[in-house]
């Protein structure tokens, strides 16, 4: 999974099925240090969390994905998660929540509690997966824009709303996020390998941003497709 920054730089995102073993991503980053930075996954219940986050930062990691997994309700507001957010703010690292809309109230409270923590929400909080996009979910996600360090990944189009390309049904969602966050806090994500599994293609994902969102100016597209990710992760 990656975010394209430009033709020469890419932000790698740790695949979920590798768990907290970031070694494959780290090896790619080591071989191509001027090309890749990374978003890792760590055990945020570990007593050595701070040391591990520091170690990964020294190897080029610039953010950490957090997911619920099999954790109980309230997982975003536990003492250990609060410790992770505090460390991320101190080290200027991003927290990247892969969440569903039902987690947005908890996420809102965490952003209020840790205003210095940079947050990058994966896949527009997966609004519309598996059902239609709900106005209340869009409003909740847009409301998070009042926290100035919150960003959104504009990605996973194939999985949201009615799903088939050319994804025109998602244009109102992206427009709402654009109005709330502005282009400098939105970034496209490749969501590889899922975005390239038939019948989905990168071409349709690119074309949705480049050709099917007429409210975007060219400079807006530059921010969404590369400059936002470059600013945060390099």
Short mmCIF file of C-alpha atoms in Angstrom, two decimals:
data_model
loop_
_atom_site.label_atom_id
_atom_site.label_comp_id
_atom_site.label_asym_id
_atom_site.label_seq_id
_atom_site.Cartn_x
_atom_site.Cartn_y
_atom_site.Cartn_z
CA UNK A 1 0.00 0.00 0.00
CA UNK A 2 1.47 3.36 -0.89
CA UNK A 3 1.00 7.05 -1.43
CA UNK A 4 2.62 8.53 -4.50
CA UNK A 5 4.51 11.71 -3.63
CA UNK A 6 6.01 12.30 -7.06
CA UNK A 7 7.77 10.24 -9.70
CA UNK A 8 10.68 9.54 -7.37
CA UNK A 9 9.18 9.26 -3.88
CA UNK A 10 6.62 6.90 -2.37
CA UNK A 11 5.24 6.44 1.14
CA UNK A 12 4.98 2.74 1.95
CA UNK A 13 2.28 1.52 4.34
CA UNK A 14 2.71 -1.70 6.31
CA UNK A 15 0.37 -4.43 5.08
CA UNK A 16 -2.07 -5.67 7.71
CA UNK A 17 -1.29 -9.36 7.24
CA UNK A 18 2.33 -8.77 8.34
CA UNK A 19 1.15 -7.49 11.70
CA UNK A 20 3.91 -5.69 13.60
CA UNK A 21 6.70 -7.34 11.58
CA UNK A 22 7.75 -4.31 9.53
CA UNK A 23 10.96 -5.94 8.23
CA UNK A 24 9.89 -6.28 4.57
CA UNK A 25 8.95 -2.60 4.34
CA UNK A 26 12.07 -1.56 6.23
CA UNK A 27 14.30 -3.55 3.88
CA UNK A 28 12.79 -1.79 0.85
CA UNK A 29 13.34 1.56 2.57
CA UNK A 30 16.94 0.65 3.40
CA UNK A 31 17.70 -0.30 -0.20
CA UNK A 32 16.15 2.89 -1.58
CA UNK A 33 16.49 5.54 1.13
CA UNK A 34 15.84 8.47 -1.19
CA UNK A 35 12.70 6.85 -2.63
CA UNK A 36 10.69 5.44 0.28
CA UNK A 37 9.47 6.54 3.67
CA UNK A 38 7.13 4.39 5.74
CA UNK A 39 4.05 4.05 7.88
CA UNK A 40 4.57 1.16 10.29
CA UNK A 41 2.45 -0.93 12.64
CA UNK A 42 3.48 -1.42 16.28
CA UNK A 43 2.03 -3.10 19.33
CA UNK A 44 0.67 -0.10 21.18
CA UNK A 45 0.13 -2.23 24.30
CA UNK A 46 3.85 -3.00 24.52
CA UNK A 47 5.78 -1.57 27.50
CA UNK A 48 8.62 -0.73 25.08
CA UNK A 49 6.37 1.23 22.73
CA UNK A 50 8.38 4.46 22.97
CA UNK A 51 11.67 2.71 22.24
CA UNK A 52 10.17 0.90 19.23
CA UNK A 53 8.68 4.07 17.81
CA UNK A 54 12.06 5.78 18.17
CA UNK A 55 13.86 2.86 16.50
CA UNK A 56 11.48 2.87 13.56
CA UNK A 57 11.72 6.63 13.21
CA UNK A 58 15.50 6.32 12.93
CA UNK A 59 14.94 3.92 10.00
CA UNK A 60 12.71 6.31 8.06
CA UNK A 61 9.26 5.60 9.47
CA UNK A 62 7.16 8.77 9.70
CA UNK A 63 3.79 7.44 10.84
CA UNK A 64 1.97 4.56 12.49
CA UNK A 65 -1.23 2.88 11.38
CA UNK A 66 -3.66 1.95 14.16
CA UNK A 67 -6.58 -0.44 13.71
CA UNK A 68 -9.11 -1.98 16.05
CA UNK A 69 -8.48 -5.61 15.16
CA UNK A 70 -10.04 -7.79 17.86
CA UNK A 71 -9.79 -5.11 20.54
CA UNK A 72 -12.99 -4.18 22.42
CA UNK A 73 -15.06 -1.04 22.00
CA UNK A 74 -13.18 1.95 23.37
CA UNK A 75 -9.84 0.79 21.95
CA UNK A 76 -8.99 4.31 20.74
CA UNK A 77 -9.27 5.82 24.21
CA UNK A 78 -7.20 3.43 26.31
CA UNK A 79 -4.21 4.55 28.42
CA UNK A 80 -1.78 2.81 26.07
CA UNK A 81 -3.27 4.48 22.99
CA UNK A 82 -3.06 7.82 24.76
CA UNK A 83 0.62 7.11 25.43
CA UNK A 84 1.15 6.41 21.73
CA UNK A 85 -0.51 9.66 20.68
CA UNK A 86 1.58 11.59 23.20
CA UNK A 87 4.81 10.03 21.94
CA UNK A 88 3.80 10.70 18.33
CA UNK A 89 3.30 14.39 19.11
CA UNK A 90 6.67 14.61 20.86
CA UNK A 91 8.48 12.95 17.96
CA UNK A 92 6.44 14.68 15.21
CA UNK A 93 5.12 11.39 13.87
CA UNK A 94 1.68 10.78 12.39
CA UNK A 95 -1.05 8.51 13.71
CA UNK A 96 -2.92 6.91 10.80
CA UNK A 97 -6.25 5.42 11.94
CA UNK A 98 -7.83 2.77 9.73
CA UNK A 99 -11.35 3.05 11.12
CA UNK A 100 -15.02 2.86 10.27
CA UNK A 101 -17.47 5.74 10.81
CA UNK A 102 -18.54 4.41 14.21
CA UNK A 103 -15.05 5.25 15.54
CA UNK A 104 -15.26 8.93 14.58
CA UNK A 105 -16.65 10.14 17.94
CA UNK A 106 -13.73 8.49 19.77
CA UNK A 107 -11.32 9.86 17.21
CA UNK A 108 -12.77 13.33 17.70
CA UNK A 109 -12.20 13.15 21.45
CA UNK A 110 -8.61 11.94 20.99
CA UNK A 111 -7.86 14.76 18.55
CA UNK A 112 -9.20 17.25 21.09
CA UNK A 113 -7.12 15.71 23.86
CA UNK A 114 -3.93 15.59 21.77
CA UNK A 115 -4.07 18.67 19.50
CA UNK A 116 -0.35 18.45 18.71
CA UNK A 117 -0.64 14.93 17.26
CA UNK A 118 -0.77 14.73 13.46
CA UNK A 119 -3.58 12.41 12.33
CA UNK A 120 -4.08 10.99 8.83
CA UNK A 121 -7.37 9.12 8.48
CA UNK A 122 -7.25 6.17 6.09
CA UNK A 123 -9.69 5.85 3.19
CA UNK A 124 -12.05 8.66 4.26
CA UNK A 125 -12.97 6.58 7.35
CA UNK A 126 -14.33 3.91 4.98
CA UNK A 127 -17.62 5.80 4.68
CA UNK A 128 -20.00 3.85 2.45
CA UNK A 129 -18.42 0.44 3.01
CA UNK A 130 -20.29 -1.81 2.54
CA UNK A 131 -23.44 0.33 2.23
CA UNK A 132 -24.29 3.69 0.69
CA UNK A 133 -22.60 6.86 1.90
CA UNK A 134 -24.52 8.28 4.88
CA UNK A 135 -24.83 12.04 5.34
CA UNK A 136 -24.34 11.75 9.10
CA UNK A 137 -21.01 9.98 8.59
CA UNK A 138 -19.84 12.61 6.11
CA UNK A 139 -20.79 15.34 8.59
CA UNK A 140 -18.89 13.59 11.40
CA UNK A 141 -15.76 13.24 9.28
CA UNK A 142 -15.94 16.83 8.07
CA UNK A 143 -16.40 18.00 11.66
CA UNK A 144 -12.94 16.62 12.47
CA UNK A 145 -11.46 19.28 10.19
CA UNK A 146 -11.73 21.75 13.08
CA UNK A 147 -8.64 19.99 14.44
CA UNK A 148 -5.91 21.59 12.31
CA UNK A 149 -3.58 18.57 12.36
CA UNK A 150 -6.15 16.12 10.97
CA UNK A 151 -5.75 14.98 7.35
CA UNK A 152 -7.62 12.50 5.16
CA UNK A 153 -6.50 9.93 2.63
CA UNK A 154 -8.71 10.17 -0.45
CA UNK A 155 -8.50 6.55 -1.50
CA UNK A 156 -10.09 3.07 -1.72
CA UNK A 157 -12.72 4.34 -4.16
CA UNK A 158 -13.50 0.81 -5.33
CA UNK A 159 -14.66 -0.19 -1.82
CA UNK A 160 -16.92 2.76 -1.06
CA UNK A 161 -20.40 3.81 -2.12
CA UNK A 162 -21.66 1.90 -5.15
CA UNK A 163 -18.08 0.86 -5.94
CA UNK A 164 -17.88 0.48 -9.74
CA UNK A 165 -15.59 2.79 -11.70
CA UNK A 166 -15.67 5.64 -12.59
CA UNK A 167 -16.69 6.28 -8.93
CA UNK A 168 -18.84 9.31 -9.74
CA UNK A 169 -21.11 8.58 -6.76
CA UNK A 170 -18.19 9.46 -4.47
CA UNK A 171 -17.75 12.96 -5.89
CA UNK A 172 -20.06 14.58 -3.29
CA UNK A 173 -18.08 12.94 -0.47
CA UNK A 174 -14.76 14.20 -1.82
CA UNK A 175 -16.27 17.63 -2.45
CA UNK A 176 -17.46 17.81 1.17
CA UNK A 177 -13.98 16.89 2.42
CA UNK A 178 -12.39 19.41 0.07
CA UNK A 179 -14.65 22.15 1.41
CA UNK A 180 -13.92 21.15 5.01
CA UNK A 181 -10.19 20.40 4.88
CA UNK A 182 -8.87 22.09 1.77
CA UNK A 183 -6.51 20.32 -0.65
CA UNK A 184 -3.45 20.63 1.60
CA UNK A 185 -4.97 18.22 4.12
CA UNK A 186 -6.11 15.63 1.58
CA UNK A 187 -3.89 13.02 -0.06
CA UNK A 188 -4.45 10.29 -2.61
CA UNK A 189 -3.48 6.72 -1.69
CA UNK A 190 -2.86 3.87 -4.07
CA UNK A 191 -4.33 1.16 -1.80
CA UNK A 192 -2.24 -1.42 -3.61
CA UNK A 193 -2.70 -4.33 -4.11
CA UNK A 194 -6.47 -4.00 -3.83
CA UNK A 195 -6.80 -1.13 -6.30
CA UNK A 196 -5.17 -3.22 -9.04
CA UNK A 197 -7.21 -6.39 -8.60
CA UNK A 198 -9.59 -6.92 -11.55
CA UNK A 199 -11.83 -5.23 -12.45
CA UNK A 200 -10.18 -2.26 -10.69
CA UNK A 201 -7.26 -0.30 -12.12
CA UNK A 202 -4.92 2.52 -11.14
CA UNK A 203 -6.05 4.37 -14.23
CA UNK A 204 -9.59 4.70 -12.90
CA UNK A 205 -8.32 5.79 -9.49
CA UNK A 206 -6.13 8.48 -11.05
CA UNK A 207 -8.82 9.57 -13.49
CA UNK A 208 -11.36 10.03 -10.73
CA UNK A 209 -9.18 12.73 -9.14
CA UNK A 210 -7.77 14.19 -12.34
CA UNK A 211 -10.85 14.23 -14.56
CA UNK A 212 -14.05 13.64 -12.60
CA UNK A 213 -13.86 16.24 -9.85
CA UNK A 214 -14.38 19.54 -11.72
CA UNK A 215 -14.22 21.60 -8.53
CA UNK A 216 -10.49 20.80 -8.24
CA UNK A 217 -8.00 23.24 -9.72
CA UNK A 218 -4.66 21.99 -11.01
CA UNK A 219 -2.87 23.16 -7.87
CA UNK A 220 -5.45 21.31 -5.76
CA UNK A 221 -4.67 18.12 -7.67
CA UNK A 222 -0.95 18.68 -7.12
CA UNK A 223 -1.53 18.82 -3.37
CA UNK A 224 -3.81 15.80 -3.27
CA UNK A 225 -1.71 13.61 -5.54
CA UNK A 226 1.74 14.38 -4.12
CA UNK A 227 2.46 17.54 -2.13
CA UNK A 228 0.38 16.72 0.96
CA UNK A 229 2.07 13.35 1.43
CA UNK A 230 5.49 14.84 0.72
CA UNK A 231 4.97 17.54 3.34
CA UNK A 232 3.99 15.05 6.05
CA UNK A 233 6.12 12.03 5.34
CA UNK A 234 9.42 13.32 3.91
#
